[in-house]
């Protein structure tokens, strides 16, 4: 090739290839680019294209390919014999063609024989039109090494087969097999050494799930050392993240957060959201950390050589559901829950799906929907994939017990709590508050809760704290201020996303309106709609002690207004509510509860005994 041809169209092709800034061209595209040089040197261009078109046919064997690459350095080598001292090499080794050719030769020398054989096959496929040949990504799993596990299985099977019928073998044959087994054991040990950090990481997770914190920290230090020695940065980052998680909160230090860097598991960054919530940080910081975890998840395909685990994406929706519920946006939280429940897999131990089902059960219980709440927990799709090793079975039975004691405590069924529920608690018992009439001492705590919930953006708790503060304000005669405080948060509560909160808020606001009316009896009528809403909600929740309080106030209002018929009707309903409350208190076990608990025991037994 002449120099004019080299400097006319060659650099435009090789520069982009050398810099790796464009997708590799196909064989026909390369010929087309070379044909553009006809306007500079038609003869040289024809010779070059003919030679290149003949390459796939002449380089079909590994030997011919190695011979071809070995002859390339002659293009820039200067001959030392006397006859050729004045002859310049075809290319300067520092030219663009020389740099490219030297790079090709150097890369080729680094290849193994198997790599050269594969390269010849990929070259033939590329010349035939397959432009993707040779550019496939090897998908690597961050934890499992299936090839290593298959190799271990094959070696162990052979060792076991060789050990059979040793008594029937001749001594020389037996010694030969022993030597072979020694070699195989060395190979097995080498594979085990490669997988040691993975095995230690899985063992650390088992310790962590079972609550063995001391053993977790001790083994993590060794796993970190092994991962660093083997150069496995993915396992190293996972071990470092688990170490930060196991450190926890101390008096001097807060829970450490993970630094955003390559190879860090996105779910560990998502776990930092829980740390922020426990550290009472603003909920906006939790949303920001969730977005960062999503970014790590989306970018993990770039530094892990393959797409991220698709099932992990539902954990981000689950966390957003929790955050939206804390922010008081119940409908957005339900949307995120529906996304997780619709697309997540219910065949295995999916902790994200199970957590969403627990949250839905708790919300249905707060709405007074007893059968729906138990139906969610008893659905086979809920408990079929629970894993005993992850303590999910214990959490499932515990959620069943908590739902029962929630309904019983609301209804005032202390007899049922003492005789049926306390003896069946699944390993733990959560105390519940009682009315102690300590409104004065609660002001400081309510004000603190009000300030912290507003600062953290937990507006669901903020609304509850505001209503509690308005209720306490009535005891101190701050009627106008309490009414204004209750009316400010009522538009967010009246939708009924939380029935118990709406019932309590309507009851408090009605009392505030009554207290502000004074001698103006016409203003009492404004409190009646709120009392009716509170009565209906408390009936739905079966909290008949609260129904009695609401009906008592309603009867007084109708009496002051001179509505004797409405007063007598409210009084009759009050008597009926009292009778219903006494009936519930006398119930030993609610209908179907004993059958539900027996079914829970049978399911838990079956789940814990399966392999």
Coordinates of C-alpha atoms in Angstrom, one line a residue:
X1 CA 0.0 0.0 0.0
X2 CA 1.3 3.4 -0.9
X3 CA 1.8 6.2 1.6
X4 CA -0.8 8.2 -0.1
X5 CA -3.4 5.5 0.5
X6 CA -2.2 5.2 4.2
X7 CA -2.7 8.8 5.0
X8 CA -5.8 9.4 2.9
X9 CA -8.4 7.1 4.4
X10 CA -6.6 4.7 6.8
X11 CA -6.4 7.0 9.9
X12 CA -10.1 7.7 9.8
X13 CA -10.9 4.0 10.1
X14 CA -8.2 3.0 12.6
X15 CA -8.4 6.0 14.9
X16 CA -12.0 5.2 15.9
X17 CA -11.1 1.5 16.2
X18 CA -8.0 2.1 18.2
X19 CA -9.8 4.5 20.6
X20 CA -12.8 2.1 21.0
X21 CA -15.3 5.0 20.7
X22 CA -17.6 3.3 18.2
X23 CA -19.2 -0.1 17.7
X24 CA -17.1 -2.6 15.8
X25 CA -17.8 -2.6 12.1
X26 CA -18.9 -5.7 10.2
X27 CA -16.7 -7.4 7.6
X28 CA -18.7 -5.9 4.7
X29 CA -18.7 -2.4 6.3
X30 CA -14.9 -2.5 6.6
X31 CA -14.7 -3.4 2.9
X32 CA -17.0 -0.6 2.0
X33 CA -14.9 1.9 4.0
X34 CA -11.7 0.7 2.2
X35 CA -13.4 1.1 -1.2
X36 CA -13.7 4.8 -0.5
X37 CA -10.0 5.1 -1.1
X38 CA -10.4 4.6 -4.9
X39 CA -10.2 8.3 -5.5
X40 CA -6.7 8.4 -4.2
X41 CA -5.1 5.1 -5.4
X42 CA -7.5 2.8 -7.3
X43 CA -4.9 0.1 -7.9
X44 CA -3.7 -0.2 -4.3
X45 CA -7.3 -0.1 -3.1
X46 CA -8.3 -3.0 -5.4
X47 CA -5.3 -5.0 -4.3
X48 CA -6.1 -4.4 -0.6
X49 CA -9.8 -5.3 -0.8
X50 CA -9.0 -8.4 -2.8
X51 CA -6.4 -9.5 -0.1
X52 CA -8.8 -8.8 2.7
X53 CA -11.7 -10.6 1.1
X54 CA -9.5 -13.7 0.7
X55 CA -8.4 -13.7 4.4
X56 CA -11.4 -15.7 5.8
X57 CA -10.8 -18.5 3.2
X58 CA -7.0 -18.7 3.9
X59 CA -7.2 -18.4 7.7
X60 CA -9.5 -21.3 8.5
X61 CA -7.1 -23.2 10.6
X62 CA -5.4 -22.2 13.9
X63 CA -1.9 -22.9 12.4
X64 CA -2.5 -20.5 9.4
X65 CA -3.8 -17.9 11.8
X66 CA -0.8 -18.0 14.1
X67 CA 1.5 -17.9 11.1
X68 CA -0.3 -14.9 9.7
X69 CA 0.0 -12.9 13.0
X70 CA 3.6 -13.9 13.4
X71 CA 4.5 -12.3 10.0
X72 CA 2.9 -9.0 10.9
X73 CA 6.0 -7.6 12.7
X74 CA 7.9 -7.8 9.4
X75 CA 5.9 -4.7 8.3
X76 CA 7.8 -2.4 10.6
X77 CA 11.1 -4.3 11.2
X78 CA 14.3 -2.8 9.6
X79 CA 16.6 -5.4 8.0
X80 CA 20.2 -5.3 9.1
X81 CA 21.8 -7.0 6.0
X82 CA 23.8 -4.9 3.6
X83 CA 21.6 -5.3 0.7
X84 CA 18.6 -3.8 2.4
X85 CA 20.1 -1.1 4.6
X86 CA 18.6 1.6 2.4
X87 CA 15.2 0.0 2.2
X88 CA 12.6 1.4 4.6
X89 CA 10.0 -0.9 6.2
X90 CA 6.5 -0.6 4.8
X91 CA 5.2 1.1 8.0
X92 CA 6.8 3.1 10.8
X93 CA 6.1 1.3 14.0
X94 CA 5.2 4.7 15.6
X95 CA 2.6 5.5 12.9
X96 CA -1.1 4.9 13.4
X97 CA -0.9 1.7 11.4
X98 CA 2.2 0.6 13.3
X99 CA 0.6 1.2 16.7
X100 CA -2.5 -0.6 15.7
X101 CA -0.6 -3.6 14.3
X102 CA 1.7 -3.8 17.3
X103 CA -1.3 -3.8 19.6
X104 CA -2.9 -6.6 17.7
X105 CA 0.3 -8.7 17.9
X106 CA 0.8 -8.0 21.6
X107 CA -2.9 -8.9 22.4
X108 CA -2.6 -12.1 20.3
X109 CA 0.6 -13.3 22.2
X110 CA -1.3 -13.1 25.5
X111 CA -3.9 -15.6 24.4
X112 CA -3.9 -19.2 25.3
X113 CA -4.1 -22.0 22.8
X114 CA -7.8 -22.4 23.6
X115 CA -8.3 -18.7 23.3
X116 CA -6.6 -18.7 19.8
X117 CA -8.9 -21.6 18.7
X118 CA -12.0 -19.7 19.9
X119 CA -10.7 -16.5 18.2
X120 CA -10.4 -18.3 14.8
X121 CA -14.0 -19.5 15.1
X122 CA -15.2 -16.0 16.1
X123 CA -13.2 -14.5 13.2
X124 CA -14.9 -16.8 10.7
X125 CA -18.3 -15.9 12.2
X126 CA -17.5 -12.2 12.0
X127 CA -16.5 -12.5 8.3
X128 CA -19.7 -14.4 7.6
X129 CA -21.8 -11.5 8.9
X130 CA -22.2 -12.1 12.7
X131 CA -21.1 -8.8 14.1
X132 CA -21.8 -9.8 17.7
X133 CA -19.4 -12.8 17.7
X134 CA -16.7 -12.4 20.3
X135 CA -18.4 -9.6 22.2
X136 CA -20.6 -11.7 24.5
X137 CA -20.5 -10.8 28.2
X138 CA -20.0 -13.5 30.7
X139 CA -22.7 -13.3 33.3
X140 CA -21.2 -13.6 36.7
X141 CA -23.2 -14.4 39.9
X142 CA -22.0 -12.4 42.9
X143 CA -22.5 -15.3 45.3
X144 CA -22.8 -18.6 43.4
X145 CA -20.2 -20.2 41.2
X146 CA -22.1 -22.9 39.3
X147 CA -19.1 -24.0 37.3
X148 CA -17.1 -24.5 40.4
X149 CA -19.9 -26.4 42.1
X150 CA -20.4 -28.6 39.1
X151 CA -16.6 -29.4 39.1
X152 CA -16.7 -30.2 42.8
X153 CA -19.7 -32.6 42.2
X154 CA -17.9 -34.3 39.3
X155 CA -14.7 -34.8 41.2
X156 CA -16.4 -36.1 44.3
X157 CA -18.5 -38.5 42.3
X158 CA -15.3 -39.9 40.6
X159 CA -13.5 -40.2 44.0
X160 CA -16.5 -42.0 45.4
X161 CA -16.7 -44.4 42.4
X162 CA -12.9 -45.1 42.6
X163 CA -13.2 -46.0 46.3
X164 CA -15.6 -48.9 45.6
X165 CA -14.5 -52.5 45.4
X166 CA -10.9 -51.7 46.5
X167 CA -10.5 -55.2 48.0
X168 CA -10.9 -56.7 44.5
X169 CA -8.2 -54.6 42.9
X170 CA -4.5 -55.5 42.6
X171 CA -2.1 -53.6 44.8
X172 CA -0.5 -51.7 41.9
X173 CA -3.9 -50.7 40.6
X174 CA -5.0 -49.6 44.1
X175 CA -1.9 -47.5 44.5
X176 CA -2.4 -45.9 41.1
X177 CA -6.0 -45.0 42.1
X178 CA -4.8 -43.5 45.4
X179 CA -2.3 -41.3 43.5
X180 CA -5.1 -40.2 41.2
X181 CA -7.4 -39.4 44.1
X182 CA -4.6 -37.3 45.8
X183 CA -4.4 -35.2 42.6
X184 CA -8.2 -34.9 42.5
X185 CA -8.4 -33.9 46.1
X186 CA -5.8 -31.2 45.4
X187 CA -8.1 -29.9 42.6
X188 CA -11.1 -30.0 44.9
X189 CA -9.2 -28.0 47.6
X190 CA -8.2 -25.4 45.0
X191 CA -11.8 -24.9 44.0
X192 CA -12.8 -24.8 47.7
X193 CA -10.2 -22.1 48.2
X194 CA -11.7 -20.1 45.4
X195 CA -15.2 -20.4 46.9
X196 CA -14.2 -19.9 50.5
X197 CA -15.2 -16.3 50.7
X198 CA -18.6 -17.1 49.2
X199 CA -19.2 -19.9 51.8
X200 CA -18.1 -17.6 54.6
X201 CA -20.5 -14.9 53.4
X202 CA -23.4 -17.3 53.4
X203 CA -22.5 -18.5 56.8
X204 CA -22.4 -14.9 58.1
X205 CA -25.9 -14.4 56.7
X206 CA -27.2 -17.4 58.6
X207 CA -25.7 -16.2 61.8
X208 CA -27.2 -12.7 61.2
X209 CA -30.7 -14.1 60.5
X210 CA -30.6 -16.1 63.7
X211 CA -29.5 -13.1 65.8
X212 CA -26.0 -14.4 66.6
X213 CA -24.4 -11.0 66.5
X214 CA -21.1 -12.0 68.2
X215 CA -20.5 -14.9 65.9
X216 CA -21.4 -12.7 62.9
X217 CA -18.8 -10.0 63.7
X218 CA -16.1 -12.6 64.4
X219 CA -16.7 -14.5 61.1
X220 CA -17.0 -11.2 59.2
X221 CA -13.5 -10.2 60.0
X222 CA -12.1 -13.5 58.7
X223 CA -14.4 -13.2 55.6
X224 CA -13.1 -9.7 54.8
X225 CA -9.5 -10.9 55.0
X226 CA -10.2 -13.9 52.7
X227 CA -12.1 -11.7 50.2
X228 CA -9.2 -9.2 50.1
X229 CA -6.7 -12.0 49.6
X230 CA -8.6 -13.5 46.7
X231 CA -9.3 -10.1 45.2
X232 CA -13.1 -10.6 45.2
X233 CA -14.3 -7.0 45.5
X234 CA -18.0 -8.0 45.2
X235 CA -17.9 -10.3 48.3
X236 CA -15.7 -7.8 50.1
X237 CA -18.2 -5.0 49.7
X238 CA -21.0 -7.3 50.9
X239 CA -19.0 -8.3 53.9
X240 CA -18.2 -4.6 54.7
X241 CA -21.9 -3.7 54.4
X242 CA -22.9 -6.5 56.8
X243 CA -20.2 -5.4 59.2
X244 CA -21.6 -1.9 59.3
X245 CA -25.1 -3.3 59.8
X246 CA -23.9 -5.5 62.7
X247 CA -22.2 -2.6 64.5
X248 CA -25.5 -1.0 65.3
X249 CA -26.0 2.2 67.3
X250 CA -23.9 3.0 70.4
X251 CA -24.0 5.8 72.9
X252 CA -21.2 7.6 71.1
X253 CA -21.9 6.8 67.5
X254 CA -24.9 6.5 65.2
X255 CA -25.5 3.6 62.9
X256 CA -22.9 3.9 60.1
X257 CA -24.1 4.5 56.6
X258 CA -22.6 2.8 53.5
X259 CA -20.5 4.8 51.1
X260 CA -21.7 4.9 47.5
X261 CA -19.1 3.0 45.4
X262 CA -18.8 0.3 42.8
X263 CA -19.7 -3.3 43.7
X264 CA -21.7 -2.2 46.8
X265 CA -25.0 -4.2 47.0
X266 CA -28.0 -1.8 46.3
X267 CA -30.0 -3.5 49.0
X268 CA -27.4 -2.5 51.5
X269 CA -27.8 1.1 50.5
X270 CA -31.6 0.6 50.8
X271 CA -31.1 -0.7 54.3
X272 CA -29.6 2.7 55.2
X273 CA -33.2 4.0 54.9
X274 CA -34.1 2.1 58.0
X275 CA -31.1 3.5 59.8
X276 CA -32.2 7.0 58.9
X277 CA -35.7 6.3 60.3
X278 CA -34.3 4.8 63.5
X279 CA -32.1 7.9 63.9
X280 CA -35.2 10.1 63.6
X281 CA -33.9 11.9 60.5
X282 CA -36.3 13.7 58.2
X283 CA -38.3 11.5 55.9
X284 CA -37.0 13.5 52.9
X285 CA -33.5 12.1 53.6
X286 CA -35.0 8.6 53.5
X287 CA -36.6 9.3 50.1
X288 CA -33.2 10.6 48.9
X289 CA -31.4 7.5 50.1
X290 CA -34.0 5.4 48.3
X291 CA -33.3 7.2 45.0
X292 CA -29.5 6.6 45.6
X293 CA -30.2 2.9 46.1
X294 CA -32.2 2.8 42.9
X295 CA -29.3 4.4 41.1
X296 CA -26.9 1.8 42.4
X297 CA -29.3 -0.9 41.3
X298 CA -29.7 0.5 37.8
X299 CA -25.9 1.0 37.3
X300 CA -25.0 -2.5 38.7
X301 CA -25.1 -3.9 35.2
X302 CA -22.1 -1.8 34.3
X303 CA -19.7 -3.0 36.9
X304 CA -21.0 -6.6 37.4
X305 CA -21.0 -7.7 33.8
X306 CA -24.8 -8.4 33.6
X307 CA -28.2 -7.2 34.5
X308 CA -29.2 -6.8 38.1
X309 CA -31.4 -9.3 39.9
X310 CA -34.9 -8.5 38.7
X311 CA -36.6 -9.7 41.9
X312 CA -34.7 -7.2 44.0
X313 CA -36.5 -4.2 42.4
X314 CA -39.6 -4.9 44.4
X315 CA -37.7 -4.1 47.7
X316 CA -37.5 -0.5 46.5
X317 CA -41.3 -0.3 46.0
X318 CA -41.8 -1.9 49.4
X319 CA -39.6 0.7 51.1
X320 CA -41.5 3.5 49.3
X321 CA -44.8 2.0 50.6
X322 CA -43.5 2.3 54.1
X323 CA -42.2 5.9 53.6
X324 CA -45.5 7.0 52.0
X325 CA -47.4 5.6 54.9
X326 CA -45.2 7.4 57.4
X327 CA -45.7 10.6 55.3
X328 CA -49.5 10.2 55.7
X329 CA -50.1 9.3 52.0
X330 CA -52.1 6.1 52.5
X331 CA -53.3 5.8 48.9
X332 CA -49.8 6.1 47.5
X333 CA -48.6 3.5 50.0
X334 CA -51.4 1.1 48.9
X335 CA -50.3 1.6 45.2
X336 CA -46.7 0.6 46.0
X337 CA -48.0 -2.4 48.0
X338 CA -50.1 -3.5 45.0
X339 CA -47.1 -3.3 42.8
X340 CA -45.1 -5.6 45.1
X341 CA -47.9 -8.1 45.5
X342 CA -48.7 -8.2 41.8
X343 CA -45.3 -8.8 40.4
X344 CA -43.3 -10.5 43.2
X345 CA -42.9 -14.2 43.3
X346 CA -44.9 -16.1 46.0
X347 CA -43.2 -19.4 45.6
X348 CA -40.1 -18.7 47.7
X349 CA -39.1 -16.9 50.9
X350 CA -39.6 -13.3 49.6
X351 CA -39.2 -11.1 52.7
X352 CA -40.4 -8.0 50.8
X353 CA -43.7 -9.6 49.8
X354 CA -44.2 -10.9 53.3
X355 CA -43.6 -7.5 54.9
X356 CA -46.2 -5.9 52.5
X357 CA -48.7 -8.6 53.6
X358 CA -48.0 -7.8 57.2
X359 CA -48.5 -4.1 56.7
X360 CA -51.8 -4.8 54.8
X361 CA -53.0 -7.0 57.6
X362 CA -52.2 -4.3 60.2
X363 CA -54.1 -1.7 58.1
X364 CA -57.1 -3.9 57.7
X365 CA -57.2 -4.5 61.4
X366 CA -57.1 -0.8 62.1
X367 CA -60.1 -0.5 59.7
X368 CA -62.0 -3.1 61.7
X369 CA -62.1 -5.6 58.9
X370 CA -61.5 -8.8 60.9
X371 CA -62.3 -11.4 58.3
X372 CA -60.2 -9.6 55.6
X373 CA -57.2 -9.3 58.0
X374 CA -57.2 -13.0 58.9
X375 CA -57.9 -13.9 55.3
X376 CA -54.7 -12.2 54.2
X377 CA -52.6 -14.1 56.7
X378 CA -54.3 -17.5 56.1
X379 CA -54.0 -17.2 52.3
X380 CA -51.8 -20.1 51.1
X381 CA -49.9 -17.5 48.9
X382 CA -48.8 -15.8 52.2
X383 CA -47.4 -18.7 54.1
X384 CA -46.5 -21.2 51.3
X385 CA -43.0 -19.8 50.7
X386 CA -42.1 -18.9 54.3
X387 CA -38.6 -20.0 55.4
X388 CA -38.0 -21.2 58.9
X389 CA -34.3 -20.4 58.8
X390 CA -35.2 -16.7 58.2
X391 CA -37.6 -16.6 61.2
X392 CA -40.4 -15.8 58.8
X393 CA -42.6 -18.6 60.3
X394 CA -42.3 -17.0 63.8
X395 CA -43.1 -13.6 62.4
X396 CA -46.1 -15.0 60.6
X397 CA -47.6 -16.7 63.7
X398 CA -46.7 -13.6 65.7
X399 CA -48.6 -11.4 63.3
X400 CA -51.6 -13.6 63.7
X401 CA -51.4 -13.3 67.5
X402 CA -50.9 -9.5 67.3
X403 CA -54.0 -9.2 65.1
X404 CA -56.1 -11.2 67.6
X405 CA -54.9 -9.2 70.6
X406 CA -55.5 -6.0 68.7
X407 CA -59.1 -6.8 68.1
X408 CA -59.6 -8.1 71.7
X409 CA -58.0 -5.1 73.4
X410 CA -60.1 -2.7 71.3
X411 CA -63.3 -4.5 72.2
X412 CA -62.4 -4.6 75.9
X413 CA -62.3 -8.4 75.9
X414 CA -60.0 -8.7 78.9
X415 CA -61.4 -12.2 79.7
X416 CA -60.4 -13.4 76.2
X417 CA -57.0 -11.9 76.5
X418 CA -56.2 -13.5 79.9
X419 CA -57.8 -17.0 79.2
X420 CA -57.0 -17.5 75.5
X421 CA -54.4 -15.2 74.1
X422 CA -51.8 -14.8 76.8
X423 CA -51.1 -18.5 77.0
X424 CA -50.7 -18.7 73.2
X425 CA -48.3 -15.9 72.6
X426 CA -45.6 -17.1 70.2
X427 CA -42.5 -16.5 72.2
X428 CA -43.0 -12.8 72.9
X429 CA -45.7 -10.5 74.3
X430 CA -46.3 -6.9 73.6
X431 CA -47.8 -4.8 76.3
X432 CA -50.6 -2.4 75.4
X433 CA -51.4 0.9 77.1
X434 CA -54.3 1.4 79.5
X435 CA -56.3 4.5 80.4
X436 CA -54.7 6.1 83.5
X437 CA -56.0 9.6 83.2
X438 CA -52.6 11.3 83.3
X439 CA -53.3 14.1 80.9
X440 CA -51.1 16.6 82.7
X441 CA -48.0 14.5 82.5
X442 CA -48.6 13.6 78.9
X443 CA -48.3 17.2 77.6
X444 CA -44.5 17.2 77.4
X445 CA -44.5 13.9 75.5
X446 CA -47.2 15.0 73.1
X447 CA -45.4 18.3 72.3
X448 CA -42.2 16.4 71.8
X449 CA -43.9 13.9 69.5
X450 CA -45.6 16.8 67.6
X451 CA -42.3 18.6 67.0
X452 CA -40.4 15.5 66.0
X453 CA -43.1 14.2 63.6
X454 CA -43.3 17.6 61.9
X455 CA -39.5 17.8 61.6
X456 CA -39.2 14.3 60.3
X457 CA -42.1 14.7 57.9
X458 CA -44.1 11.8 59.4
X459 CA -47.4 13.6 59.0
X460 CA -49.5 10.6 59.9
X461 CA -48.1 10.7 63.4
X462 CA -48.3 14.5 63.3
X463 CA -52.1 14.4 62.8
X464 CA -52.5 11.9 65.7
X465 CA -50.3 14.1 68.0
X466 CA -52.3 17.2 67.1
X467 CA -55.6 15.5 68.0
X468 CA -54.1 14.2 71.2
X469 CA -52.9 17.7 72.1
X470 CA -56.4 19.2 71.3
X471 CA -57.9 16.5 73.6
X472 CA -55.6 17.4 76.4
X473 CA -56.2 21.1 75.8
X474 CA -59.9 20.7 76.6
X475 CA -58.9 19.5 80.1
X476 CA -57.1 22.9 80.7
X477 CA -60.0 24.9 79.3
X478 CA -58.3 25.9 76.1
X479 CA -61.4 25.4 74.0
X480 CA -60.9 27.8 71.2
X481 CA -57.2 26.9 70.7
X482 CA -58.1 23.1 70.8
X483 CA -60.9 23.6 68.2
X484 CA -58.6 25.5 65.8
X485 CA -55.9 22.8 66.2
X486 CA -58.4 20.0 65.4
X487 CA -59.9 21.8 62.5
X488 CA -56.5 22.3 60.9
X489 CA -55.8 18.6 60.5
X490 CA -59.4 17.4 60.0
X491 CA -59.3 17.8 56.1
X492 CA -56.5 15.2 56.0
X493 CA -58.3 12.8 58.4
X494 CA -61.9 13.0 57.2
X495 CA -61.1 10.8 54.1
X496 CA -61.2 7.7 56.3
X497 CA -57.9 6.1 55.4
X498 CA -57.6 5.4 59.1
X499 CA -61.0 4.8 60.7
X500 CA -59.9 4.8 64.3
X501 CA -58.1 8.1 63.9
X502 CA -61.1 9.6 62.1
X503 CA -63.4 8.4 64.9
X504 CA -61.2 9.9 67.6
X505 CA -60.7 13.1 65.7
X506 CA -64.4 13.6 65.1
X507 CA -65.2 12.9 68.8
X508 CA -62.6 15.4 70.0
X509 CA -63.7 18.1 67.5
X510 CA -67.3 17.7 68.5
X511 CA -66.4 18.2 72.1
X512 CA -64.4 21.3 71.2
X513 CA -67.4 22.7 69.3
X514 CA -69.7 22.0 72.2
X515 CA -67.2 23.7 74.6
X516 CA -66.9 26.8 72.4
X517 CA -70.7 27.2 72.0
X518 CA -71.3 28.2 75.6
X519 CA -74.8 29.4 76.0
X520 CA -75.4 29.5 72.2
X521 CA -77.4 26.4 71.7
X522 CA -77.6 26.9 67.9
X523 CA -73.9 26.2 67.7
X524 CA -74.4 22.7 69.2
X525 CA -75.9 21.5 65.9
X526 CA -72.5 21.8 64.2
X527 CA -71.2 19.0 66.5
X528 CA -73.9 16.5 65.6
X529 CA -72.5 15.4 62.2
X530 CA -69.1 14.7 63.8
X531 CA -70.6 12.7 66.6
X532 CA -72.5 10.5 64.0
X533 CA -69.3 9.9 62.1
X534 CA -67.5 8.9 65.3
X535 CA -70.3 6.6 66.3
X536 CA -70.4 4.8 63.0
X537 CA -66.6 4.3 62.8
X538 CA -66.4 3.0 66.4
X539 CA -69.3 0.6 65.6
X540 CA -67.4 -0.6 62.6
X541 CA -64.3 -1.2 64.8
X542 CA -66.5 -2.8 67.5
X543 CA -65.1 -0.5 70.1
X544 CA -68.3 -0.3 72.1
X545 CA -66.8 1.5 75.1
X546 CA -66.1 4.4 72.8
X547 CA -69.5 4.1 71.2
X548 CA -71.0 4.6 74.7
X549 CA -69.0 7.8 75.2
X550 CA -70.1 9.2 71.9
X551 CA -73.7 8.4 72.4
X552 CA -73.6 9.9 75.9
X553 CA -72.4 13.2 74.5
X554 CA -74.9 13.0 71.6
X555 CA -77.8 12.6 74.1
X556 CA -76.6 15.6 76.1
X557 CA -76.5 17.7 72.9
X558 CA -80.0 16.7 71.9
X559 CA -81.3 17.4 75.4
X560 CA -79.8 20.9 75.3
X561 CA -81.4 21.5 71.9
X562 CA -84.8 20.3 73.2
X563 CA -85.0 17.3 70.9
X564 CA -86.5 14.8 73.3
X565 CA -87.1 12.1 70.7
X566 CA -83.5 12.2 69.4
X567 CA -82.3 12.2 73.0
X568 CA -84.3 9.1 73.9
X569 CA -83.1 7.4 70.7
X570 CA -79.5 8.1 71.6
X571 CA -80.1 6.9 75.2
X572 CA -81.6 3.6 73.9
X573 CA -78.6 3.1 71.6
X574 CA -76.3 3.8 74.6
X575 CA -78.1 1.0 76.5
X576 CA -77.8 -1.4 73.6
X577 CA -74.0 -0.5 73.3
X578 CA -73.6 -1.3 77.0
X579 CA -75.3 -4.6 76.6
X580 CA -73.1 -5.5 73.6
X581 CA -70.0 -4.4 75.5
X582 CA -70.8 -6.7 78.4
X583 CA -71.5 -9.6 75.9
X584 CA -68.1 -9.1 74.4
X585 CA -66.4 -9.0 77.8
X586 CA -68.0 -12.3 78.7
X587 CA -66.9 -14.1 75.5
X588 CA -64.3 -16.7 76.3
X589 CA -63.1 -17.2 72.7
X590 CA -64.4 -15.3 69.7
X591 CA -66.0 -17.2 66.9
X592 CA -63.6 -19.1 64.6
X593 CA -60.6 -17.8 66.6
X594 CA -59.8 -21.2 68.1
X595 CA -60.1 -22.9 64.7
X596 CA -57.9 -20.1 63.2
X597 CA -55.2 -20.6 65.8
X598 CA -55.3 -24.4 65.5
X599 CA -54.8 -24.0 61.7
X600 CA -51.9 -21.6 62.4
X601 CA -50.2 -24.2 64.6
X602 CA -50.6 -26.9 61.9
X603 CA -49.2 -24.6 59.2
X604 CA -46.3 -23.6 61.4
X605 CA -45.5 -27.2 62.3
X606 CA -45.6 -28.2 58.6
X607 CA -43.4 -25.3 57.6
X608 CA -40.7 -25.9 60.3
X609 CA -40.5 -29.6 59.6
X610 CA -40.2 -29.5 55.8
X611 CA -36.7 -29.7 54.2

